[in-house]
Coordinates of C-alpha atoms in Angstrom, one line a residue:
R146 CA 87.0 4.3 -7.0
T147 CA 90.4 3.2 -5.7
E148 CA 91.1 6.4 -3.9
F149 CA 87.7 6.4 -2.4
A150 CA 88.3 2.8 -1.1
L151 CA 91.6 3.8 0.4
K152 CA 90.0 6.7 2.2
E153 CA 87.4 4.3 3.5
I154 CA 90.2 2.1 4.8
M155 CA 91.8 5.0 6.7
S156 CA 88.5 6.1 8.2
S157 CA 87.5 2.6 9.3
G158 CA 90.9 1.3 10.2
G159 CA 92.7 4.2 11.8
A160 CA 95.7 6.0 10.3
E161 CA 96.9 4.9 6.9
D162 CA 100.3 3.9 8.4
D163 CA 98.5 1.4 10.7
I164 CA 97.3 -0.6 7.7
P165 CA 99.8 -3.3 6.5
Q166 CA 101.1 -2.6 3.0
A167 CA 99.9 -6.0 1.8
E168 CA 96.3 -5.3 2.9
R169 CA 96.4 -1.9 1.2
K170 CA 97.6 -3.6 -2.0
T171 CA 94.9 -6.2 -1.8
V172 CA 92.2 -3.4 -1.7
T173 CA 93.9 -1.5 -4.5
D174 CA 94.1 -4.6 -6.7
F175 CA 90.5 -5.5 -6.0
C176 CA 89.4 -2.0 -6.9
Y177 CA 91.4 -2.1 -10.1
L178 CA 89.8 -5.5 -11.1
L179 CA 86.4 -4.2 -10.2
D180 CA 86.8 -1.0 -12.3
K181 CA 88.2 -3.0 -15.2
S182 CA 85.4 -5.6 -15.1
K183 CA 82.7 -2.9 -15.1
Q184 CA 84.4 -1.0 -17.9
L185 CA 84.7 -4.2 -20.0
F186 CA 81.1 -5.3 -19.2
N187 CA 79.7 -1.9 -20.1
G188 CA 81.6 -2.1 -23.4
L189 CA 79.8 -5.2 -24.4
R190 CA 76.7 -3.3 -25.3
D191 CA 78.8 -1.3 -27.9
L192 CA 79.8 -4.4 -29.7
P193 CA 77.9 -5.1 -32.9
Q194 CA 75.1 -7.6 -32.3
Y195 CA 75.6 -9.3 -35.7
G196 CA 78.7 -10.9 -37.1
Q197 CA 80.4 -13.8 -35.4
K198 CA 84.0 -12.8 -35.2
Q199 CA 84.4 -9.3 -34.0
W200 CA 83.2 -9.9 -30.4
Q201 CA 85.0 -13.1 -29.4
S202 CA 88.3 -11.6 -28.3
Y203 CA 86.5 -8.8 -26.3
F204 CA 84.3 -11.4 -24.6
G205 CA 87.5 -13.5 -23.8
R206 CA 89.1 -10.5 -22.1
T207 CA 86.0 -9.7 -20.2
F208 CA 85.7 -13.3 -18.9
D209 CA 89.3 -13.3 -18.0
V210 CA 89.0 -10.2 -15.8
Y211 CA 85.8 -11.5 -14.2
T212 CA 87.4 -14.9 -13.5
K213 CA 90.3 -13.1 -11.8
L214 CA 87.9 -10.8 -9.8
W215 CA 85.8 -13.8 -8.6
K216 CA 88.9 -15.8 -7.5
F217 CA 90.4 -12.7 -5.9
Q218 CA 87.4 -11.9 -3.7
Q219 CA 87.3 -15.5 -2.7
Q220 CA 90.9 -15.6 -1.7
H221 CA 91.0 -12.2 0.1
R222 CA 87.4 -12.2 1.5
Q223 CA 88.5 -11.4 5.1
V224 CA 90.7 -8.4 4.2
L225 CA 88.1 -7.1 1.8
D226 CA 85.4 -7.4 4.5
N227 CA 87.5 -5.6 7.1
R228 CA 89.3 -3.0 5.0
Y229 CA 87.0 -2.4 2.0
G230 CA 83.7 -3.1 3.7
L231 CA 82.7 -5.6 1.0
K232 CA 79.0 -6.3 1.2
R233 CA 77.3 -9.6 0.3
W234 CA 75.2 -7.9 -2.4
Q235 CA 78.4 -6.7 -4.1
I236 CA 79.6 -10.3 -4.3
G237 CA 76.1 -11.1 -5.7
E238 CA 76.5 -8.4 -8.3
I239 CA 79.8 -9.9 -9.5
A240 CA 78.2 -13.4 -9.7
S241 CA 75.2 -11.9 -11.5
K242 CA 77.5 -10.3 -14.1
I243 CA 79.2 -13.6 -14.7
G244 CA 75.8 -15.2 -15.1
Q245 CA 74.9 -12.6 -17.6
L246 CA 78.2 -13.1 -19.5
Y247 CA 77.5 -16.8 -19.9
Y248 CA 73.9 -16.1 -21.0
H249 CA 75.1 -13.6 -23.6
Y250 CA 77.7 -16.1 -24.7
Y251 CA 74.9 -18.6 -25.3
L252 CA 73.0 -16.0 -27.3
R253 CA 76.0 -15.3 -29.5
T254 CA 77.1 -19.0 -30.0
S255 CA 73.9 -21.0 -29.5
E256 CA 75.9 -23.4 -27.4
T257 CA 73.3 -24.5 -24.8
S258 CA 76.0 -25.7 -22.3
Y259 CA 76.7 -22.0 -21.5
L260 CA 73.1 -21.8 -20.1
N261 CA 74.1 -24.4 -17.5
E262 CA 77.0 -22.2 -16.5
A263 CA 74.7 -19.1 -16.2
F264 CA 72.3 -21.2 -14.1
S265 CA 75.2 -22.3 -11.8
F266 CA 76.1 -18.7 -11.0
Y267 CA 72.5 -17.4 -10.7
S268 CA 71.7 -20.4 -8.5
A269 CA 74.6 -19.7 -6.2
I270 CA 73.4 -16.2 -5.6
R271 CA 70.1 -17.5 -4.4
Q272 CA 71.5 -20.4 -2.3
R273 CA 74.0 -18.1 -0.6
S274 CA 71.5 -15.3 -0.1
Y275 CA 73.9 -12.7 -1.6
Y276 CA 71.0 -10.2 -2.0
S277 CA 69.2 -10.9 1.3
Q278 CA 70.5 -7.7 3.0
V279 CA 69.5 -5.4 0.2
N280 CA 66.0 -4.9 1.6
K281 CA 67.4 -3.5 4.8
E282 CA 69.1 -0.6 2.9
D283 CA 67.1 2.4 2.0
R284 CA 68.2 2.3 -1.6
P285 CA 65.6 1.5 -4.2
E286 CA 68.2 1.1 -7.0
L287 CA 69.7 -1.9 -5.1
V288 CA 66.3 -3.5 -4.9
V289 CA 65.9 -3.1 -8.6
K290 CA 69.2 -4.9 -9.1
K291 CA 67.8 -7.8 -7.1
L292 CA 64.5 -7.7 -9.2
R293 CA 66.4 -7.7 -12.4
Y294 CA 68.5 -10.6 -11.2
Y295 CA 65.3 -12.6 -10.7
A296 CA 64.0 -11.8 -14.1
R297 CA 67.3 -12.9 -15.8
F298 CA 67.4 -16.1 -13.7
I299 CA 63.8 -16.9 -14.8
V300 CA 64.8 -16.5 -18.5
V301 CA 67.7 -18.9 -18.1
C302 CA 65.5 -21.4 -16.2
L303 CA 62.8 -21.2 -18.9
L304 CA 65.4 -22.0 -21.6
L305 CA 66.6 -25.0 -19.6
N306 CA 63.0 -26.1 -18.9
K307 CA 63.5 -25.9 -15.2
M308 CA 59.9 -25.2 -14.6
D309 CA 59.9 -26.1 -10.9
V310 CA 62.6 -23.6 -10.2
V311 CA 60.7 -21.0 -12.4
K312 CA 57.6 -21.4 -10.2
D313 CA 59.6 -20.9 -7.0
L314 CA 61.4 -17.8 -8.5
V315 CA 58.1 -16.3 -9.6
K316 CA 56.7 -16.6 -6.1
E317 CA 59.8 -15.0 -4.6
L318 CA 59.8 -12.3 -7.3
S319 CA 56.2 -11.5 -6.5
D320 CA 57.0 -11.1 -2.8
E321 CA 60.0 -8.9 -3.6
I322 CA 57.9 -6.7 -5.9
E323 CA 55.2 -6.3 -3.3
D324 CA 57.8 -5.4 -0.7
Y325 CA 59.5 -3.0 -3.1
T326 CA 56.3 -1.2 -4.1
H327 CA 55.2 -1.0 -0.5
R328 CA 58.4 0.6 0.8
F329 CA 59.2 2.9 -2.2
N330 CA 56.6 4.9 -4.0
T331 CA 58.0 4.2 -7.4
E332 CA 56.7 4.7 -10.9
D333 CA 57.8 1.3 -12.2
Q334 CA 55.3 -0.8 -10.1
V335 CA 53.1 -1.4 -13.2
E336 CA 56.1 -2.5 -15.2
W337 CA 57.2 -5.1 -12.6
N338 CA 53.6 -6.4 -12.3
L339 CA 53.5 -6.8 -16.0
V340 CA 56.7 -8.9 -15.8
L341 CA 54.9 -11.2 -13.4
Q342 CA 51.9 -11.5 -15.7
E343 CA 54.1 -12.2 -18.7
V344 CA 56.0 -15.0 -17.1
A345 CA 52.8 -16.5 -15.6
A346 CA 51.3 -16.7 -19.1
F347 CA 54.5 -18.1 -20.5
I348 CA 54.5 -20.9 -18.0
E349 CA 50.9 -21.8 -18.9
A350 CA 51.5 -21.6 -22.7
D351 CA 51.7 -25.3 -23.3
P352 CA 48.1 -26.5 -24.1
V353 CA 48.6 -30.0 -22.8
M354 CA 50.0 -31.3 -19.5
V355 CA 51.8 -34.6 -19.1
L356 CA 51.2 -36.0 -15.6
N357 CA 53.0 -38.4 -13.4
D358 CA 51.0 -40.9 -11.3
D359 CA 51.0 -38.5 -8.4
N360 CA 49.6 -35.7 -10.7
T361 CA 52.9 -33.7 -10.8
I362 CA 53.6 -32.3 -14.2
V363 CA 56.3 -34.0 -16.3
I364 CA 58.8 -31.5 -17.8
T365 CA 59.4 -32.4 -21.4
S366 CA 62.3 -31.2 -23.4
N367 CA 62.0 -30.5 -27.1
R368 CA 65.6 -30.1 -28.0
L369 CA 67.2 -32.5 -30.4
S370 CA 68.3 -35.7 -28.6
E371 CA 70.4 -38.5 -30.0
T372 CA 67.3 -40.4 -31.0
G373 CA 65.4 -37.4 -32.2
A374 CA 65.9 -37.2 -35.9
P375 CA 65.1 -40.2 -38.1
L376 CA 68.3 -41.9 -39.2
L377 CA 69.1 -42.0 -42.9
E378 CA 68.8 -45.4 -44.5
Q379 CA 71.9 -46.9 -46.0
G380 CA 72.0 -45.8 -49.6
M381 CA 69.7 -42.8 -49.2
I382 CA 70.8 -40.2 -51.7
V383 CA 70.5 -36.8 -49.9
G384 CA 72.5 -33.6 -49.9
Q385 CA 75.4 -32.8 -47.6
L386 CA 74.3 -29.3 -46.7
A387 CA 74.5 -28.3 -43.0
L388 CA 72.3 -25.8 -41.2
A389 CA 74.8 -23.1 -40.1
D390 CA 72.7 -20.0 -39.3
A391 CA 69.2 -19.2 -38.4
L392 CA 67.2 -15.9 -38.0
I393 CA 64.3 -16.4 -35.6
I394 CA 61.9 -13.5 -35.9
G395 CA 58.9 -12.8 -33.7
N396 CA 56.5 -9.9 -34.6
C397 CA 53.0 -11.1 -33.8
N398 CA 50.5 -8.8 -32.1
N399 CA 49.2 -10.1 -28.7
Q400 CA 51.3 -13.2 -28.5
V401 CA 52.5 -14.6 -25.1
K402 CA 56.0 -13.4 -24.5
F403 CA 58.6 -13.0 -21.7
S404 CA 61.4 -10.5 -22.0
E405 CA 62.1 -10.3 -25.7
L406 CA 61.1 -13.9 -26.4
T407 CA 57.7 -14.8 -27.8
I408 CA 56.4 -18.3 -27.2
D409 CA 56.9 -19.0 -31.0
M410 CA 60.5 -17.9 -30.9
F411 CA 61.1 -19.9 -27.7
R412 CA 59.7 -23.1 -29.4
M413 CA 61.6 -22.6 -32.6
L414 CA 64.9 -21.9 -31.0
Q415 CA 64.6 -25.2 -29.0
A416 CA 63.8 -27.1 -32.2
L417 CA 67.2 -25.9 -33.5
E418 CA 69.3 -26.9 -30.5
R419 CA 70.7 -30.1 -29.1
E420 CA 70.3 -31.1 -25.4
P421 CA 72.9 -29.1 -23.4
M422 CA 75.9 -30.9 -21.8
N423 CA 77.7 -29.9 -18.7
L424 CA 80.7 -27.7 -19.7
A425 CA 82.7 -27.9 -16.4
S426 CA 84.6 -30.9 -17.6
Q427 CA 85.4 -29.4 -21.0
M428 CA 86.6 -25.9 -20.3
N429 CA 86.8 -23.2 -17.7
K430 CA 85.5 -20.3 -19.6
P431 CA 84.4 -19.5 -23.2
G432 CA 86.7 -17.8 -25.6
M433 CA 89.8 -18.8 -23.6
Q434 CA 91.1 -21.9 -25.3
E435 CA 94.8 -22.1 -25.9
S436 CA 95.7 -21.3 -29.5
T437 CA 97.1 -24.9 -29.9
E438 CA 93.7 -26.4 -29.2
K439 CA 91.2 -26.9 -32.0
P440 CA 87.8 -25.3 -31.2
A441 CA 85.1 -27.8 -30.5
R442 CA 82.7 -28.5 -33.4
R443 CA 79.7 -26.3 -32.9
E444 CA 76.9 -28.6 -32.1
N445 CA 74.1 -26.1 -32.8
P446 CA 73.5 -23.8 -35.7
H447 CA 74.1 -20.2 -34.8
K448 CA 71.0 -18.1 -34.2
Y449 CA 69.9 -14.5 -34.1
L450 CA 66.7 -13.9 -32.1
L451 CA 64.9 -10.8 -33.4
Y452 CA 61.9 -9.5 -31.4
K453 CA 59.8 -7.0 -33.4
P454 CA 62.7 -5.9 -35.6
T455 CA 62.3 -3.0 -38.0
F456 CA 62.9 -3.8 -41.7
S457 CA 66.4 -2.3 -41.6
Q458 CA 67.3 -4.3 -38.5
L459 CA 66.1 -7.5 -40.0
Y460 CA 67.9 -6.8 -43.3
T461 CA 71.1 -6.0 -41.5
F462 CA 71.1 -9.3 -39.6
L463 CA 70.1 -11.2 -42.7
A464 CA 72.9 -9.7 -44.7
A465 CA 75.4 -10.5 -41.9
S466 CA 74.3 -14.1 -41.8
F467 CA 74.4 -14.4 -45.6
K468 CA 77.9 -12.9 -45.7
E469 CA 79.3 -15.3 -43.1
L470 CA 77.5 -18.4 -44.2
P471 CA 80.2 -21.1 -44.8
A472 CA 80.4 -23.2 -48.0
N473 CA 77.8 -26.1 -48.2
S474 CA 75.7 -24.5 -45.5
V475 CA 72.1 -23.4 -45.1
L476 CA 70.6 -20.2 -43.8
L477 CA 67.2 -20.7 -42.1
I478 CA 64.7 -17.8 -41.7
Y479 CA 61.8 -18.4 -39.3
L480 CA 59.1 -15.7 -39.5
S481 CA 56.3 -15.7 -36.9
A482 CA 54.6 -12.4 -37.7
T483 CA 51.3 -10.7 -38.3
G484 CA 50.2 -10.8 -42.0
V485 CA 50.3 -7.7 -44.2
F486 CA 47.8 -8.0 -47.1
P487 CA 47.8 -6.0 -50.4
S488 CA 45.0 -3.5 -50.8
G489 CA 43.1 -3.6 -54.0
R490 CA 43.9 -5.8 -57.0
S491 CA 47.2 -5.7 -58.8
D492 CA 47.5 -6.3 -62.5
S493 CA 50.8 -8.0 -62.0
E494 CA 51.7 -11.0 -59.8
G495 CA 55.2 -10.1 -58.8
P496 CA 57.1 -10.7 -55.6
Y497 CA 55.8 -7.4 -54.1
D498 CA 52.1 -7.9 -55.1
F499 CA 51.0 -10.4 -52.4
G500 CA 52.0 -8.6 -49.2
G501 CA 54.1 -10.4 -46.7
V502 CA 54.6 -10.2 -42.9
L503 CA 54.8 -7.2 -40.6
T504 CA 58.1 -5.5 -39.6
N505 CA 58.2 -3.0 -36.8
S506 CA 57.5 0.6 -37.7
N507 CA 58.7 2.0 -34.4
R508 CA 55.2 3.4 -33.7
D509 CA 52.1 2.0 -32.2
I510 CA 50.6 -0.7 -34.4
I511 CA 46.9 -0.6 -35.0
N512 CA 45.0 -3.5 -33.5
G513 CA 43.9 -6.5 -35.5
D514 CA 45.7 -9.1 -37.5
A515 CA 45.6 -7.5 -40.9
I516 CA 47.4 -4.2 -41.5
H517 CA 46.1 -2.4 -44.5
K518 CA 47.8 0.3 -46.5
R519 CA 46.3 3.8 -46.7
N520 CA 47.4 4.5 -50.2
Q521 CA 46.7 1.8 -52.6
S522 CA 49.2 2.9 -55.2
Y523 CA 52.1 2.0 -53.0
K524 CA 53.4 -1.2 -51.4
E525 CA 53.4 -1.6 -47.7
M526 CA 56.8 -0.3 -46.4
H527 CA 56.8 -2.0 -43.0
C528 CA 56.6 -5.4 -44.4
L529 CA 59.0 -8.2 -45.4
H530 CA 57.8 -9.1 -48.9
P531 CA 58.9 -12.4 -50.6
G532 CA 60.8 -10.2 -53.1
D533 CA 62.9 -8.9 -50.2
L534 CA 64.4 -12.4 -49.8
Y535 CA 65.3 -12.9 -53.4
P536 CA 68.9 -11.6 -53.1
F537 CA 69.6 -14.2 -50.4
T538 CA 68.5 -17.1 -52.6
R539 CA 72.0 -17.1 -54.0
K540 CA 72.8 -19.5 -51.2
P541 CA 70.8 -22.4 -49.9
L542 CA 67.8 -21.0 -48.0
F543 CA 65.2 -22.7 -45.8
I544 CA 62.2 -20.5 -44.9
I545 CA 59.4 -21.1 -42.4
V546 CA 56.5 -18.7 -42.3
D547 CA 53.9 -18.8 -39.5
S548 CA 51.5 -16.0 -40.4
S549 CA 48.0 -15.2 -41.5
N550 CA 49.5 -14.3 -44.9
S551 CA 52.0 -17.1 -45.2
V552 CA 50.8 -17.9 -48.7
A553 CA 52.4 -14.7 -50.0
Y554 CA 55.6 -16.8 -49.9
K555 CA 54.1 -19.5 -52.0
N556 CA 54.7 -17.3 -55.1
F557 CA 58.5 -17.6 -54.8
T558 CA 60.7 -18.0 -57.8
N559 CA 64.0 -19.8 -57.6
L560 CA 66.2 -17.4 -59.6
F561 CA 69.6 -18.9 -58.9
G562 CA 69.1 -22.6 -58.9
Q563 CA 70.2 -23.0 -55.3
P564 CA 68.3 -25.3 -52.9
L565 CA 65.2 -23.3 -51.6
V566 CA 62.3 -24.5 -49.5
C567 CA 59.5 -22.5 -47.9
L568 CA 57.2 -24.2 -45.2
L569 CA 54.0 -22.2 -44.8
S570 CA 51.5 -22.3 -42.0
P571 CA 47.7 -22.4 -42.6
T572 CA 46.4 -18.9 -43.1
A573 CA 43.4 -19.6 -40.8
Y574 CA 42.4 -22.2 -38.3
P575 CA 39.0 -23.7 -37.5
K576 CA 37.1 -21.5 -35.0
A577 CA 37.4 -24.0 -32.2
L578 CA 41.2 -23.6 -32.3
Q579 CA 41.6 -19.9 -33.2
G580 CA 43.7 -17.7 -30.9
M581 CA 44.9 -20.6 -28.9
C582 CA 48.5 -20.9 -30.1
S583 CA 50.5 -21.1 -33.3
I584 CA 49.7 -24.7 -34.1
I585 CA 52.2 -25.2 -36.9
T586 CA 55.1 -24.0 -34.7
L587 CA 53.9 -26.3 -32.0
F588 CA 54.0 -29.2 -34.4
L589 CA 57.5 -28.3 -35.5
N590 CA 58.6 -28.1 -31.8
N591 CA 56.5 -30.8 -30.1
P592 CA 54.5 -32.8 -32.6
L593 CA 52.8 -35.1 -30.1
M594 CA 51.6 -32.2 -27.9
A595 CA 50.3 -30.5 -31.0
F596 CA 48.5 -33.7 -32.1
L597 CA 46.9 -34.0 -28.7
F598 CA 45.9 -30.4 -28.8
V599 CA 44.1 -30.6 -32.1
S600 CA 42.5 -33.8 -30.9
G601 CA 40.9 -32.0 -28.0
L602 CA 43.0 -33.5 -25.2
S603 CA 44.5 -31.3 -22.5
S604 CA 46.3 -33.8 -20.3
M605 CA 47.8 -37.2 -20.4
R606 CA 49.6 -39.8 -18.2
R607 CA 53.3 -40.2 -18.6
G608 CA 53.2 -43.9 -19.6
L609 CA 50.8 -43.2 -22.5
W610 CA 52.8 -40.2 -23.5
E611 CA 56.0 -42.3 -23.8
K612 CA 54.2 -45.0 -25.7
C613 CA 52.9 -42.4 -28.2
Q614 CA 56.4 -40.8 -28.5
D615 CA 57.8 -44.2 -29.5
Y616 CA 55.1 -44.6 -32.1
L617 CA 55.7 -41.1 -33.4
R618 CA 59.4 -41.9 -33.9
K619 CA 58.3 -44.8 -36.1
I620 CA 56.0 -42.4 -38.1
N621 CA 58.9 -40.1 -38.5
R622 CA 61.1 -42.9 -39.9
D623 CA 58.4 -43.8 -42.4
I624 CA 57.9 -40.2 -43.5
A625 CA 61.7 -40.0 -44.1
Q626 CA 61.4 -43.1 -46.3
L627 CA 58.4 -41.7 -48.2
L628 CA 60.3 -38.5 -48.9
T629 CA 63.5 -40.1 -50.1
H630 CA 61.7 -42.8 -52.1
S631 CA 59.5 -40.2 -53.9
R632 CA 60.0 -40.1 -57.6
S633 CA 58.4 -36.7 -58.2
I634 CA 59.7 -34.7 -55.2
D635 CA 61.6 -31.5 -55.8
Q636 CA 65.3 -32.0 -55.3
S637 CA 65.6 -29.1 -52.8
F638 CA 63.8 -31.1 -50.2
L639 CA 66.4 -33.9 -50.6
Q640 CA 69.3 -31.5 -50.6
F641 CA 68.3 -30.3 -47.1
F642 CA 67.5 -33.8 -45.8
G643 CA 71.1 -34.6 -44.9
D644 CA 71.0 -32.1 -42.0
E645 CA 69.5 -33.5 -38.8
F646 CA 67.6 -30.4 -37.8
L647 CA 66.1 -29.8 -41.2
R648 CA 65.3 -33.5 -41.6
L649 CA 63.3 -33.4 -38.3
L650 CA 61.5 -30.1 -39.4
L651 CA 60.6 -31.6 -42.7
T652 CA 59.2 -34.8 -41.3
R653 CA 57.3 -33.0 -38.6
F654 CA 55.9 -30.6 -41.2
I655 CA 54.6 -33.5 -43.3
F656 CA 53.1 -35.1 -40.2
C657 CA 51.4 -31.9 -39.3
S658 CA 50.0 -31.4 -42.8
A659 CA 48.8 -35.0 -43.0
T660 CA 47.1 -34.7 -39.6
M661 CA 45.3 -31.5 -40.6
R662 CA 44.1 -33.0 -43.9
M663 CA 42.6 -36.0 -42.1
H664 CA 41.0 -33.9 -39.2
K665 CA 37.3 -33.4 -39.4
I666 CA 37.3 -29.7 -38.4
F667 CA 40.1 -28.8 -40.8
R668 CA 37.9 -28.6 -43.9
E669 CA 38.9 -25.5 -45.8
T670 CA 42.0 -25.2 -48.0
R671 CA 43.3 -22.3 -46.0
N672 CA 43.3 -24.6 -42.9
Y673 CA 46.2 -26.6 -44.5
P674 CA 49.9 -25.9 -44.5
E675 CA 51.5 -25.4 -47.9
S676 CA 55.0 -25.4 -49.2
Y677 CA 57.2 -24.0 -52.0
P678 CA 58.0 -26.1 -54.0
Q679 CA 54.9 -28.1 -53.6
L680 CA 55.1 -31.6 -52.1
P681 CA 53.7 -34.4 -54.1
R682 CA 50.6 -35.1 -52.0
D683 CA 49.9 -38.7 -52.9
E684 CA 53.5 -39.6 -52.0
T685 CA 53.7 -37.6 -48.8
V686 CA 50.9 -35.7 -47.0
E687 CA 48.0 -37.8 -48.5
N688 CA 49.9 -41.1 -48.6
P689 CA 47.6 -43.9 -47.4
H690 CA 50.4 -45.6 -45.4
L691 CA 50.9 -42.4 -43.5
Q692 CA 47.2 -41.9 -43.0
K693 CA 47.0 -45.4 -41.5
H694 CA 49.7 -44.5 -39.0
I695 CA 47.9 -41.3 -38.0
L696 CA 44.6 -43.3 -37.4
E697 CA 46.6 -45.8 -35.4
L698 CA 48.1 -43.0 -33.2
A699 CA 44.5 -41.6 -32.8
S700 CA 43.3 -45.1 -31.7
I701 CA 46.1 -45.4 -29.0
L702 CA 44.8 -42.0 -27.7
D703 CA 41.1 -43.0 -28.1
V704 CA 40.4 -39.9 -30.4
R705 CA 39.9 -41.7 -33.7
N706 CA 36.4 -40.1 -33.9
V707 CA 37.9 -36.7 -34.7
F708 CA 39.6 -38.0 -37.9
L709 CA 38.1 -39.0 -41.2
E710 CA 38.0 -42.7 -41.9
N711 CA 37.1 -42.7 -45.6
T712 CA 40.7 -42.1 -46.7
L713 CA 41.4 -45.7 -45.9
D714 CA 39.1 -47.5 -48.3
D715 CA 42.1 -49.5 -49.6
Y716 CA 42.8 -51.1 -46.3

């Protein structure tokens, strides 16, 4: 590449001797940095996706080279324009790669502030129109670079809840795709149109709109804020465990998704993150602190996002998380997946006799929610059975299952005496709510929106929304007290209650369960969430004090008629 650039210099700038030595060195240095950056960037895909230590030094080197490259092209822009023929789309490519680095650093660390950095670079590309001249060149591969940049930018904006920007980007992407398919007779037209359809469905996935007075939509964030989790009362006896690692697994058929992120995965990952801060004041680039500095305390639990993993992929990531789990820490497994049911009746009731949830078999899945085995004498192979998780119960384990066969995990056995909790979705929803969204995951991510949804509301004014959020915080505080004051609750719940994220998930789960038990159309047992170990109903999900709160919230929203009143005879 360097030799080619120098030949270009000679052809555009006359004889090689006419070119000042300093300018020739500038081009040579630029080409070296460009080659090195591409080499390092391409090497990132060879790094193992699991394990939290092996990749950090490599990422640091890659950031270092890209930082030098970015500053170098800024300082020597004129020489590079004249002698190298640097095009604006090439600057855009460097900025895009830096944006990708920040995004992948976010994926590997779960530090949301890196999303802001990715957004800054992607935003600069758009504001400075780095890709604007691409359409004038007769090179479809350059246009594809531009389209991919848009798709990556959209993912970052979705994760930052910048929905206004997303809508603008989708419109621009749609125009770009139309122009691309009109100019080049390509085979990927259908794929790019599918990208548009997916992101459009993703934007519309929230079942309730919160509106300002001028009818513009309020963007709500569901990450953990400082006032998010109910505070622990003085003297509350809870465990000191901290949530350190989470596997978020999405393997549902026909669920709204964009890129490799289903709507359930998207909601759950936000429930396990704090609001992002601006990194600019803290550090220049990740992985580059001086050795004398102490690394900042990681604000968020580390996460692996697994979209339609095979059993071996899931088990590999699970084993890596288990191996690296620090002392006094919790591993969370979130499973949003199609149910796999046992065929026929089994004489035994072991951990492989109730089915589980689907893992990817690398072949086309037959349609329908239930996948049945062909040979009844064998267990389903492409399935995560409860028994598959038994080895990992040697350390504190917190499991959430959102599936039509979630109850398979109700038959857990705590073999090693470590804290173990499973929160399980209903296995079926009332007909009026079927196929709309995963209601329990919505409750865990945004309980007020879920409450409005099951109450039949599709929009709400901002003022009322904020009033209800205040009331919901009070409900959460009261649920926390019910749980910690309970005399018969399993100690596992209390051992997890010291962690803010897990405390919020537990209180939201109890709120969800209590709401469904009072709702008029949730009448069958399979419509209710369950847990292992079981919660004491009279002290938690059927507690009269909590039921009174739920009716009060329903009254504020004028939907009291959808809830049963006869639970309050004592009041």
